[in-house]
Amino acid sequence: MSVLKIDAQVQKLDEVLGFVDEQLEQAGASMKVQMQIDVAVEEIFVNIASYAYEGKDGQAEIRFDFRAEDSTAVITFIDQGTPFDPLAKEDPDTGLSAEERQIGGLGIFIVKKSMDKVLYKYEDGCNILTLEKVIT
């Protein structure tokens, strides 16, 4: 497992994506899968940086693990910000026009649709969000 501990700031996104992409390349991920994971990683990290600490400084930890037995990338985000389960919100009605839809929720909806599994738990004062994606 590889771990990146970083300030939860939007301007650190490139560092986060670089870390994840390096791990995905080592694991042999296709470019298509890498791009899908990058979109999900960006959404999750930017949300942590923008909302978890309510304007105060905070840290994020990103863990990358590769399960060779099922070719699955497992990316876990951990922060000590305000407890928030992004999976609890109902998915947006994509059948409605953009004007009719409620604001928010589209990013996490895209994450849920593009990953094989998305899990959330709040444990020991931490938000823990895990993304799983088969990469081959």
mmCIF file of N, CA and C in Angstrom:
data_model
loop_
_atom_site.group_PDB
_atom_site.id
_atom_site.type_symbol
_atom_site.label_atom_id
_atom_site.label_comp_id
_atom_site.label_asym_id
_atom_site.label_seq_id
_atom_site.Cartn_x
_atom_site.Cartn_y
_atom_site.Cartn_z
ATOM 1 N N MET A 1 0.849 -1.181 0.000
ATOM 2 C CA MET A 1 0.000 0.000 0.000
ATOM 3 C C MET A 1 0.890 1.238 0.000
ATOM 4 N N SER A 2 0.492 2.236 -0.777
ATOM 5 C CA SER A 2 1.175 3.526 -0.817
ATOM 6 C C SER A 2 0.267 4.566 -0.180
ATOM 7 N N VAL A 3 0.876 5.526 0.513
ATOM 8 C CA VAL A 3 0.106 6.531 1.242
ATOM 9 C C VAL A 3 0.640 7.925 0.925
ATOM 10 N N LEU A 4 -0.276 8.853 0.682
ATOM 11 C CA LEU A 4 0.055 10.264 0.508
ATOM 12 C C LEU A 4 -0.710 11.049 1.562
ATOM 13 N N LYS A 5 0.019 11.789 2.398
ATOM 14 C CA LYS A 5 -0.606 12.702 3.356
ATOM 15 C C LYS A 5 -0.347 14.098 2.829
ATOM 16 N N ILE A 6 -1.429 14.877 2.723
ATOM 17 C CA ILE A 6 -1.322 16.158 2.030
ATOM 18 C C ILE A 6 -2.292 17.159 2.645
ATOM 19 N N ASP A 7 -1.946 18.449 2.540
ATOM 20 C CA ASP A 7 -2.879 19.483 2.980
ATOM 21 C C ASP A 7 -4.128 19.404 2.108
ATOM 22 N N ALA A 8 -5.273 19.514 2.738
ATOM 23 C CA ALA A 8 -6.548 19.458 2.006
ATOM 24 C C ALA A 8 -6.818 20.828 1.386
ATOM 25 N N GLN A 9 -6.122 21.095 0.287
ATOM 26 C CA GLN A 9 -6.247 22.352 -0.440
ATOM 27 C C GLN A 9 -6.415 22.033 -1.922
ATOM 28 N N VAL A 10 -7.348 22.728 -2.559
ATOM 29 C CA VAL A 10 -7.644 22.468 -3.970
ATOM 30 C C VAL A 10 -6.379 22.550 -4.830
ATOM 31 N N GLN A 11 -5.478 23.475 -4.505
ATOM 32 C CA GLN A 11 -4.262 23.631 -5.324
ATOM 33 C C GLN A 11 -3.317 22.428 -5.217
ATOM 34 N N LYS A 12 -3.603 21.487 -4.328
ATOM 35 C CA LYS A 12 -2.795 20.266 -4.191
ATOM 36 C C LYS A 12 -3.323 19.126 -5.073
ATOM 37 N N LEU A 13 -4.374 19.397 -5.840
ATOM 38 C CA LEU A 13 -5.004 18.360 -6.662
ATOM 39 C C LEU A 13 -4.014 17.698 -7.620
ATOM 40 N N ASP A 14 -3.172 18.482 -8.274
ATOM 41 C CA ASP A 14 -2.228 17.899 -9.233
ATOM 42 C C ASP A 14 -1.295 16.895 -8.555
ATOM 43 N N GLU A 15 -0.906 17.193 -7.324
ATOM 44 C CA GLU A 15 -0.051 16.272 -6.565
ATOM 45 C C GLU A 15 -0.793 14.963 -6.277
ATOM 46 N N VAL A 16 -2.053 15.090 -5.911
ATOM 47 C CA VAL A 16 -2.876 13.913 -5.621
ATOM 48 C C VAL A 16 -3.039 13.065 -6.880
ATOM 49 N N LEU A 17 -3.373 13.712 -8.000
ATOM 50 C CA LEU A 17 -3.549 12.977 -9.253
ATOM 51 C C LEU A 17 -2.238 12.332 -9.704
ATOM 52 N N GLY A 18 -1.124 13.017 -9.519
ATOM 53 C CA GLY A 18 0.174 12.456 -9.868
ATOM 54 C C GLY A 18 0.470 11.196 -9.065
ATOM 55 N N PHE A 19 0.165 11.249 -7.770
ATOM 56 C CA PHE A 19 0.355 10.094 -6.893
ATOM 57 C C PHE A 19 -0.490 8.910 -7.363
ATOM 58 N N VAL A 20 -1.766 9.143 -7.609
ATOM 59 C CA VAL A 20 -2.677 8.072 -8.024
ATOM 60 C C VAL A 20 -2.285 7.530 -9.398
ATOM 61 N N ASP A 21 -1.972 8.429 -10.333
ATOM 62 C CA ASP A 21 -1.614 7.989 -11.691
ATOM 63 C C ASP A 21 -0.342 7.137 -11.688
ATOM 64 N N GLU A 22 0.623 7.510 -10.871
ATOM 65 C CA GLU A 22 1.859 6.723 -10.772
ATOM 66 C C GLU A 22 1.550 5.296 -10.307
ATOM 67 N N GLN A 23 0.667 5.177 -9.316
ATOM 68 C CA GLN A 23 0.293 3.859 -8.803
ATOM 69 C C GLN A 23 -0.477 3.064 -9.862
ATOM 70 N N LEU A 24 -1.375 3.739 -10.571
ATOM 71 C CA LEU A 24 -2.162 3.064 -11.605
ATOM 72 C C LEU A 24 -1.271 2.570 -12.744
ATOM 73 N N GLU A 25 -0.287 3.378 -13.134
ATOM 74 C CA GLU A 25 0.631 2.968 -14.193
ATOM 75 C C GLU A 25 1.412 1.731 -13.759
ATOM 76 N N GLN A 26 1.895 1.728 -12.519
ATOM 77 C CA GLN A 26 2.637 0.572 -12.013
ATOM 78 C C GLN A 26 1.765 -0.682 -11.988
ATOM 79 N N ALA A 27 0.474 -0.490 -11.750
ATOM 80 C CA ALA A 27 -0.448 -1.625 -11.688
ATOM 81 C C ALA A 27 -0.919 -2.070 -13.076
ATOM 82 N N GLY A 28 -0.600 -1.289 -14.117
ATOM 83 C CA GLY A 28 -0.957 -1.673 -15.480
ATOM 84 C C GLY A 28 -2.349 -1.247 -15.912
ATOM 85 N N ALA A 29 -2.854 -0.174 -15.335
ATOM 86 C CA ALA A 29 -4.202 0.298 -15.694
ATOM 87 C C ALA A 29 -4.220 0.855 -17.112
ATOM 88 N N SER A 30 -5.327 0.620 -17.806
ATOM 89 C CA SER A 30 -5.499 1.195 -19.139
ATOM 90 C C SER A 30 -5.732 2.702 -19.000
ATOM 91 N N MET A 31 -5.498 3.438 -20.087
ATOM 92 C CA MET A 31 -5.701 4.888 -20.063
ATOM 93 C C MET A 31 -7.165 5.224 -19.788
ATOM 94 N N LYS A 32 -8.083 4.435 -20.340
ATOM 95 C CA LYS A 32 -9.515 4.684 -20.115
ATOM 96 C C LYS A 32 -9.845 4.576 -18.632
ATOM 97 N N VAL A 33 -9.384 3.523 -17.989
ATOM 98 C CA VAL A 33 -9.648 3.329 -16.564
ATOM 99 C C VAL A 33 -8.966 4.426 -15.753
ATOM 100 N N GLN A 34 -7.749 4.768 -16.126
ATOM 101 C CA GLN A 34 -7.025 5.821 -15.417
ATOM 102 C C GLN A 34 -7.799 7.136 -15.469
ATOM 103 N N MET A 35 -8.357 7.456 -16.624
ATOM 104 C CA MET A 35 -9.128 8.695 -16.750
ATOM 105 C C MET A 35 -10.394 8.646 -15.894
ATOM 106 N N GLN A 36 -11.076 7.500 -15.860
ATOM 107 C CA GLN A 36 -12.273 7.363 -15.017
ATOM 108 C C GLN A 36 -11.911 7.550 -13.544
ATOM 109 N N ILE A 37 -10.818 6.940 -13.125
ATOM 110 C CA ILE A 37 -10.392 7.054 -11.731
ATOM 111 C C ILE A 37 -9.969 8.497 -11.435
ATOM 112 N N ASP A 38 -9.277 9.145 -12.368
ATOM 113 C CA ASP A 38 -8.866 10.538 -12.160
ATOM 114 C C ASP A 38 -10.065 11.458 -11.925
ATOM 115 N N VAL A 39 -11.118 11.271 -12.686
ATOM 116 C CA VAL A 39 -12.327 12.091 -12.506
ATOM 117 C C VAL A 39 -12.890 11.876 -11.095
ATOM 118 N N ALA A 40 -12.951 10.624 -10.668
ATOM 119 C CA ALA A 40 -13.482 10.310 -9.333
ATOM 120 C C ALA A 40 -12.575 10.874 -8.243
ATOM 121 N N VAL A 41 -11.270 10.707 -8.391
ATOM 122 C CA VAL A 41 -10.311 11.221 -7.402
ATOM 123 C C VAL A 41 -10.418 12.739 -7.304
ATOM 124 N N GLU A 42 -10.517 13.397 -8.451
ATOM 125 C CA GLU A 42 -10.656 14.860 -8.440
ATOM 126 C C GLU A 42 -11.915 15.277 -7.689
ATOM 127 N N GLU A 43 -13.023 14.646 -7.974
ATOM 128 C CA GLU A 43 -14.286 14.986 -7.314
ATOM 129 C C GLU A 43 -14.175 14.822 -5.798
ATOM 130 N N ILE A 44 -13.659 13.698 -5.354
ATOM 131 C CA ILE A 44 -13.581 13.425 -3.920
ATOM 132 C C ILE A 44 -12.600 14.367 -3.244
ATOM 133 N N PHE A 45 -11.408 14.541 -3.811
ATOM 134 C CA PHE A 45 -10.409 15.392 -3.157
ATOM 135 C C PHE A 45 -10.861 16.852 -3.113
ATOM 136 N N VAL A 46 -11.418 17.354 -4.212
ATOM 137 C CA VAL A 46 -11.878 18.747 -4.226
ATOM 138 C C VAL A 46 -13.000 18.950 -3.200
ATOM 139 N N ASN A 47 -13.871 17.968 -3.048
ATOM 140 C CA ASN A 47 -14.919 18.072 -2.027
ATOM 141 C C ASN A 47 -14.319 18.121 -0.618
ATOM 142 N N ILE A 48 -13.327 17.279 -0.359
ATOM 143 C CA ILE A 48 -12.666 17.310 0.956
ATOM 144 C C ILE A 48 -12.021 18.679 1.167
ATOM 145 N N ALA A 49 -11.265 19.135 0.168
ATOM 146 C CA ALA A 49 -10.558 20.409 0.284
ATOM 147 C C ALA A 49 -11.524 21.583 0.449
ATOM 148 N N SER A 50 -12.665 21.512 -0.204
ATOM 149 C CA SER A 50 -13.611 22.629 -0.199
ATOM 150 C C SER A 50 -14.550 22.647 1.002
ATOM 151 N N TYR A 51 -14.901 21.469 1.527
ATOM 152 C CA TYR A 51 -15.970 21.419 2.520
ATOM 153 C C TYR A 51 -15.632 20.749 3.851
ATOM 154 N N ALA A 52 -14.711 19.812 3.883
ATOM 155 C CA ALA A 52 -14.509 19.003 5.090
ATOM 156 C C ALA A 52 -14.129 19.824 6.311
ATOM 157 N N TYR A 53 -13.289 20.831 6.106
ATOM 158 C CA TYR A 53 -12.766 21.571 7.252
ATOM 159 C C TYR A 53 -13.400 22.954 7.415
ATOM 160 N N GLU A 54 -14.442 23.212 6.649
ATOM 161 C CA GLU A 54 -15.220 24.453 6.771
ATOM 162 C C GLU A 54 -14.342 25.695 6.806
ATOM 163 N N GLY A 55 -13.406 25.771 5.857
ATOM 164 C CA GLY A 55 -12.564 26.957 5.742
ATOM 165 C C GLY A 55 -11.306 26.943 6.591
ATOM 166 N N LYS A 56 -11.149 25.952 7.439
ATOM 167 C CA LYS A 56 -9.944 25.843 8.267
ATOM 168 C C LYS A 56 -8.950 24.903 7.587
ATOM 169 N N ASP A 57 -7.701 24.955 8.055
ATOM 170 C CA ASP A 57 -6.683 24.059 7.517
ATOM 171 C C ASP A 57 -6.941 22.631 7.981
ATOM 172 N N GLY A 58 -6.652 21.688 7.123
ATOM 173 C CA GLY A 58 -6.798 20.281 7.468
ATOM 174 C C GLY A 58 -5.976 19.418 6.533
ATOM 175 N N GLN A 59 -5.916 18.156 6.842
ATOM 176 C CA GLN A 59 -5.135 17.210 6.060
ATOM 177 C C GLN A 59 -6.048 16.166 5.416
ATOM 178 N N ALA A 60 -5.553 15.589 4.352
ATOM 179 C CA ALA A 60 -6.204 14.443 3.732
ATOM 180 C C ALA A 60 -5.145 13.364 3.570
ATOM 181 N N GLU A 61 -5.575 12.146 3.735
ATOM 182 C CA GLU A 61 -4.688 11.013 3.493
ATOM 183 C C GLU A 61 -5.300 10.205 2.370
ATOM 184 N N ILE A 62 -4.476 9.894 1.373
ATOM 185 C CA ILE A 62 -4.940 9.082 0.255
ATOM 186 C C ILE A 62 -4.113 7.804 0.269
ATOM 187 N N ARG A 63 -4.806 6.683 0.344
ATOM 188 C CA ARG A 63 -4.143 5.375 0.344
ATOM 189 C C ARG A 63 -4.471 4.669 -0.957
ATOM 190 N N PHE A 64 -3.440 4.099 -1.563
ATOM 191 C CA PHE A 64 -3.640 3.340 -2.799
ATOM 192 C C PHE A 64 -3.176 1.915 -2.558
ATOM 193 N N ASP A 65 -4.058 0.996 -2.862
ATOM 194 C CA ASP A 65 -3.711 -0.416 -2.748
ATOM 195 C C ASP A 65 -4.164 -1.103 -4.030
ATOM 196 N N PHE A 66 -3.415 -2.110 -4.443
ATOM 197 C CA PHE A 66 -3.790 -2.879 -5.627
ATOM 198 C C PHE A 66 -3.955 -4.335 -5.227
ATOM 199 N N ARG A 67 -5.178 -4.857 -5.446
ATOM 200 C CA ARG A 67 -5.442 -6.274 -5.171
ATOM 201 C C ARG A 67 -5.208 -7.050 -6.459
ATOM 202 N N ALA A 68 -4.071 -7.723 -6.526
ATOM 203 C CA ALA A 68 -3.703 -8.457 -7.739
ATOM 204 C C ALA A 68 -4.678 -9.590 -8.041
ATOM 205 N N GLU A 69 -5.225 -10.223 -6.988
ATOM 206 C CA GLU A 69 -6.089 -11.389 -7.214
ATOM 207 C C GLU A 69 -7.337 -11.065 -8.033
ATOM 208 N N ASP A 70 -7.806 -9.812 -7.961
ATOM 209 C CA ASP A 70 -8.964 -9.437 -8.785
ATOM 210 C C ASP A 70 -8.709 -8.162 -9.594
ATOM 211 N N SER A 71 -7.429 -7.804 -9.759
ATOM 212 C CA SER A 71 -7.015 -6.633 -10.563
ATOM 213 C C SER A 71 -7.767 -5.363 -10.178
ATOM 214 N N THR A 72 -7.895 -5.119 -8.880
ATOM 215 C CA THR A 72 -8.685 -3.986 -8.406
ATOM 216 C C THR A 72 -7.819 -2.938 -7.725
ATOM 217 N N ALA A 73 -7.980 -1.701 -8.183
ATOM 218 C CA ALA A 73 -7.362 -0.563 -7.508
ATOM 219 C C ALA A 73 -8.305 -0.151 -6.375
ATOM 220 N N VAL A 74 -7.746 0.047 -5.186
ATOM 221 C CA VAL A 74 -8.515 0.467 -4.017
ATOM 222 C C VAL A 74 -7.910 1.784 -3.538
ATOM 223 N N ILE A 75 -8.687 2.852 -3.654
ATOM 224 C CA ILE A 75 -8.206 4.178 -3.280
ATOM 225 C C ILE A 75 -9.070 4.674 -2.130
ATOM 226 N N THR A 76 -8.420 4.967 -1.016
ATOM 227 C CA THR A 76 -9.139 5.365 0.191
ATOM 228 C C THR A 76 -8.746 6.790 0.564
ATOM 229 N N PHE A 77 -9.759 7.608 0.816
ATOM 230 C CA PHE A 77 -9.574 8.989 1.249
ATOM 231 C C PHE A 77 -9.964 9.070 2.719
ATOM 232 N N ILE A 78 -9.096 9.676 3.529
ATOM 233 C CA ILE A 78 -9.370 9.816 4.952
ATOM 234 C C ILE A 78 -9.175 11.283 5.331
ATOM 235 N N ASP A 79 -10.164 11.843 6.008
ATOM 236 C CA ASP A 79 -10.019 13.200 6.535
ATOM 237 C C ASP A 79 -10.670 13.260 7.911
ATOM 238 N N GLN A 80 -10.286 14.262 8.677
ATOM 239 C CA GLN A 80 -10.831 14.447 10.020
ATOM 240 C C GLN A 80 -11.774 15.638 10.063
ATOM 241 N N GLY A 81 -12.383 15.919 8.932
ATOM 242 C CA GLY A 81 -13.313 17.040 8.839
ATOM 243 C C GLY A 81 -14.681 16.684 9.401
ATOM 244 N N THR A 82 -15.618 17.571 9.137
ATOM 245 C CA THR A 82 -16.994 17.381 9.567
ATOM 246 C C THR A 82 -17.524 16.054 9.033
ATOM 247 N N PRO A 83 -18.158 15.234 9.870
ATOM 248 C CA PRO A 83 -18.722 13.966 9.379
ATOM 249 C C PRO A 83 -19.699 14.224 8.221
ATOM 250 N N PHE A 84 -19.490 13.522 7.113
ATOM 251 C CA PHE A 84 -20.369 13.690 5.955
ATOM 252 C C PHE A 84 -20.328 12.434 5.099
ATOM 253 N N ASP A 85 -21.478 11.837 4.913
ATOM 254 C CA ASP A 85 -21.605 10.657 4.065
ATOM 255 C C ASP A 85 -22.161 11.082 2.708
ATOM 256 N N PRO A 86 -21.304 11.210 1.695
ATOM 257 C CA PRO A 86 -21.794 11.649 0.382
ATOM 258 C C PRO A 86 -22.694 10.620 -0.288
ATOM 259 N N LEU A 87 -22.664 9.386 0.180
ATOM 260 C CA LEU A 87 -23.494 8.344 -0.429
ATOM 261 C C LEU A 87 -24.926 8.360 0.096
ATOM 262 N N ALA A 88 -25.160 9.096 1.184
ATOM 263 C CA ALA A 88 -26.491 9.126 1.792
ATOM 264 C C ALA A 88 -27.472 9.962 0.966
ATOM 265 N N LYS A 89 -26.954 10.907 0.205
ATOM 266 C CA LYS A 89 -27.817 11.774 -0.593
ATOM 267 C C LYS A 89 -28.402 10.998 -1.764
ATOM 268 N N GLU A 90 -29.660 11.238 -2.034
ATOM 269 C CA GLU A 90 -30.323 10.579 -3.162
ATOM 270 C C GLU A 90 -29.686 11.023 -4.472
ATOM 271 N N ASP A 91 -29.569 10.087 -5.415
ATOM 272 C CA ASP A 91 -28.998 10.422 -6.722
ATOM 273 C C ASP A 91 -29.861 11.462 -7.421
ATOM 274 N N PRO A 92 -29.233 12.377 -8.173
ATOM 275 C CA PRO A 92 -30.021 13.371 -8.900
ATOM 276 C C PRO A 92 -30.830 12.705 -10.014
ATOM 277 N N ASP A 93 -31.955 13.315 -10.341
ATOM 278 C CA ASP A 93 -32.791 12.812 -11.425
ATOM 279 C C ASP A 93 -32.225 13.343 -12.730
ATOM 280 N N THR A 94 -31.449 12.526 -13.402
ATOM 281 C CA THR A 94 -30.796 12.974 -14.635
ATOM 282 C C THR A 94 -31.775 13.080 -15.804
ATOM 283 N N GLY A 95 -33.013 12.670 -15.585
ATOM 284 C CA GLY A 95 -34.041 12.831 -16.602
ATOM 285 C C GLY A 95 -34.566 14.261 -16.674
ATOM 286 N N LEU A 96 -34.304 15.026 -15.607
ATOM 287 C CA LEU A 96 -34.724 16.426 -15.582
ATOM 288 C C LEU A 96 -33.682 17.291 -16.276
ATOM 289 N N SER A 97 -34.121 18.459 -16.752
ATOM 290 C CA SER A 97 -33.160 19.390 -17.341
ATOM 291 C C SER A 97 -32.288 19.964 -16.220
ATOM 292 N N ALA A 98 -31.174 20.554 -16.598
ATOM 293 C CA ALA A 98 -30.256 21.139 -15.606
ATOM 294 C C ALA A 98 -30.967 22.202 -14.771
ATOM 295 N N GLU A 99 -31.878 22.929 -15.378
ATOM 296 C CA GLU A 99 -32.601 23.988 -14.664
ATOM 297 C C GLU A 99 -33.568 23.414 -13.620
ATOM 298 N N GLU A 100 -34.118 22.226 -13.904
ATOM 299 C CA GLU A 100 -35.104 21.620 -13.005
ATOM 300 C C GLU A 100 -34.471 20.836 -11.851
ATOM 301 N N ARG A 101 -33.222 20.404 -12.041
ATOM 302 C CA ARG A 101 -32.547 19.576 -11.046
ATOM 303 C C ARG A 101 -32.099 20.383 -9.844
ATOM 304 N N GLN A 102 -32.077 19.735 -8.686
ATOM 305 C CA GLN A 102 -31.531 20.386 -7.504
ATOM 306 C C GLN A 102 -30.024 20.525 -7.656
ATOM 307 N N ILE A 103 -29.481 21.563 -7.029
ATOM 308 C CA ILE A 103 -28.044 21.802 -7.094
ATOM 309 C C ILE A 103 -27.322 20.775 -6.229
ATOM 310 N N GLY A 104 -26.193 20.296 -6.731
ATOM 311 C CA GLY A 104 -25.348 19.387 -5.956
ATOM 312 C C GLY A 104 -25.674 17.929 -6.217
ATOM 313 N N GLY A 105 -24.690 17.095 -5.920
ATOM 314 C CA GLY A 105 -24.888 15.654 -6.003
ATOM 315 C C GLY A 105 -24.492 15.021 -7.320
ATOM 316 N N LEU A 106 -24.282 15.824 -8.366
ATOM 317 C CA LEU A 106 -23.970 15.245 -9.668
ATOM 318 C C LEU A 106 -22.564 14.628 -9.674
ATOM 319 N N GLY A 107 -21.623 15.281 -9.011
ATOM 320 C CA GLY A 107 -20.255 14.768 -8.973
ATOM 321 C C GLY A 107 -20.164 13.402 -8.319
ATOM 322 N N ILE A 108 -20.765 13.264 -7.155
ATOM 323 C CA ILE A 108 -20.714 11.977 -6.453
ATOM 324 C C ILE A 108 -21.509 10.919 -7.223
ATOM 325 N N PHE A 109 -22.551 11.332 -7.927
ATOM 326 C CA PHE A 109 -23.315 10.427 -8.787
ATOM 327 C C PHE A 109 -22.404 9.859 -9.888
ATOM 328 N N ILE A 110 -21.598 10.726 -10.493
ATOM 329 C CA ILE A 110 -20.660 10.292 -11.533
ATOM 330 C C ILE A 110 -19.638 9.333 -10.936
ATOM 331 N N VAL A 111 -19.161 9.638 -9.729
ATOM 332 C CA VAL A 111 -18.210 8.748 -9.047
ATOM 333 C C VAL A 111 -18.839 7.370 -8.850
ATOM 334 N N LYS A 112 -20.069 7.339 -8.348
ATOM 335 C CA LYS A 112 -20.746 6.057 -8.092
ATOM 336 C C LYS A 112 -20.958 5.264 -9.380
ATOM 337 N N LYS A 113 -21.250 5.952 -10.467
ATOM 338 C CA LYS A 113 -21.499 5.268 -11.736
ATOM 339 C C LYS A 113 -20.212 4.768 -12.392
ATOM 340 N N SER A 114 -19.108 5.448 -12.167
ATOM 341 C CA SER A 114 -17.862 5.088 -12.863
ATOM 342 C C SER A 114 -16.976 4.113 -12.078
ATOM 343 N N MET A 115 -17.198 3.992 -10.781
ATOM 344 C CA MET A 115 -16.424 3.047 -9.966
ATOM 345 C C MET A 115 -17.215 1.755 -9.785
ATOM 346 N N ASP A 116 -16.523 0.664 -9.505
ATOM 347 C CA ASP A 116 -17.206 -0.607 -9.265
ATOM 348 C C ASP A 116 -17.831 -0.644 -7.876
ATOM 349 N N LYS A 117 -17.191 0.042 -6.927
ATOM 350 C CA LYS A 117 -17.713 0.066 -5.568
ATOM 351 C C LYS A 117 -17.271 1.371 -4.912
ATOM 352 N N VAL A 118 -18.187 1.988 -4.167
ATOM 353 C CA VAL A 118 -17.875 3.184 -3.390
ATOM 354 C C VAL A 118 -18.441 2.951 -1.996
ATOM 355 N N LEU A 119 -17.580 3.054 -0.996
ATOM 356 C CA LEU A 119 -17.970 2.781 0.389
ATOM 357 C C LEU A 119 -17.618 3.968 1.275
ATOM 358 N N TYR A 120 -18.466 4.225 2.262
ATOM 359 C CA TYR A 120 -18.193 5.301 3.221
ATOM 360 C C TYR A 120 -18.401 4.778 4.637
ATOM 361 N N LYS A 121 -17.533 5.235 5.534
ATOM 362 C CA LYS A 121 -17.773 5.011 6.959
ATOM 363 C C LYS A 121 -17.134 6.154 7.729
ATOM 364 N N TYR A 122 -17.678 6.387 8.910
ATOM 365 C CA TYR A 122 -17.109 7.374 9.829
ATOM 366 C C TYR A 122 -16.608 6.588 11.015
ATOM 367 N N GLU A 123 -15.290 6.684 11.271
ATOM 368 C CA GLU A 123 -14.681 5.842 12.286
ATOM 369 C C GLU A 123 -13.544 6.595 12.964
ATOM 370 N N ASP A 124 -13.508 6.561 14.284
ATOM 371 C CA ASP A 124 -12.434 7.200 15.059
ATOM 372 C C ASP A 124 -12.224 8.659 14.675
ATOM 373 N N GLY A 125 -13.322 9.383 14.475
ATOM 374 C CA GLY A 125 -13.234 10.800 14.140
ATOM 375 C C GLY A 125 -12.827 11.086 12.707
ATOM 376 N N CYS A 126 -12.912 10.082 11.843
ATOM 377 C CA CYS A 126 -12.483 10.253 10.451
ATOM 378 C C CYS A 126 -13.579 9.855 9.461
ATOM 379 N N ASN A 127 -13.679 10.664 8.400
ATOM 380 C CA ASN A 127 -14.447 10.266 7.223
ATOM 381 C C ASN A 127 -13.544 9.359 6.408
ATOM 382 N N ILE A 128 -14.049 8.197 6.003
ATOM 383 C CA ILE A 128 -13.265 7.246 5.227
ATOM 384 C C ILE A 128 -14.099 6.850 4.005
ATOM 385 N N LEU A 129 -13.649 7.279 2.838
ATOM 386 C CA LEU A 129 -14.347 6.987 1.596
ATOM 387 C C LEU A 129 -13.428 6.140 0.719
ATOM 388 N N THR A 130 -13.921 4.992 0.291
ATOM 389 C CA THR A 130 -13.115 4.068 -0.492
ATOM 390 C C THR A 130 -13.731 3.856 -1.876
ATOM 391 N N LEU A 131 -12.858 3.957 -2.881
ATOM 392 C CA LEU A 131 -13.239 3.702 -4.267
ATOM 393 C C LEU A 131 -12.571 2.405 -4.706
ATOM 394 N N GLU A 132 -13.310 1.551 -5.392
ATOM 395 C CA GLU A 132 -12.728 0.330 -5.951
ATOM 396 C C GLU A 132 -13.056 0.271 -7.438
ATOM 397 N N LYS A 133 -12.037 -0.112 -8.222
ATOM 398 C CA LYS A 133 -12.231 -0.207 -9.667
ATOM 399 C C LYS A 133 -11.318 -1.293 -10.231
ATOM 400 N N VAL A 134 -11.915 -2.235 -10.973
ATOM 401 C CA VAL A 134 -11.123 -3.240 -11.684
ATOM 402 C C VAL A 134 -10.415 -2.499 -12.823
ATOM 403 N N ILE A 135 -9.101 -2.715 -12.940
ATOM 404 C CA ILE A 135 -8.331 -1.909 -13.889
ATOM 405 C C ILE A 135 -7.907 -2.650 -15.148
ATOM 406 N N THR A 136 -8.285 -3.927 -15.297
ATOM 407 C CA THR A 136 -7.882 -4.642 -16.509
ATOM 408 C C THR A 136 -9.080 -5.078 -17.314
#
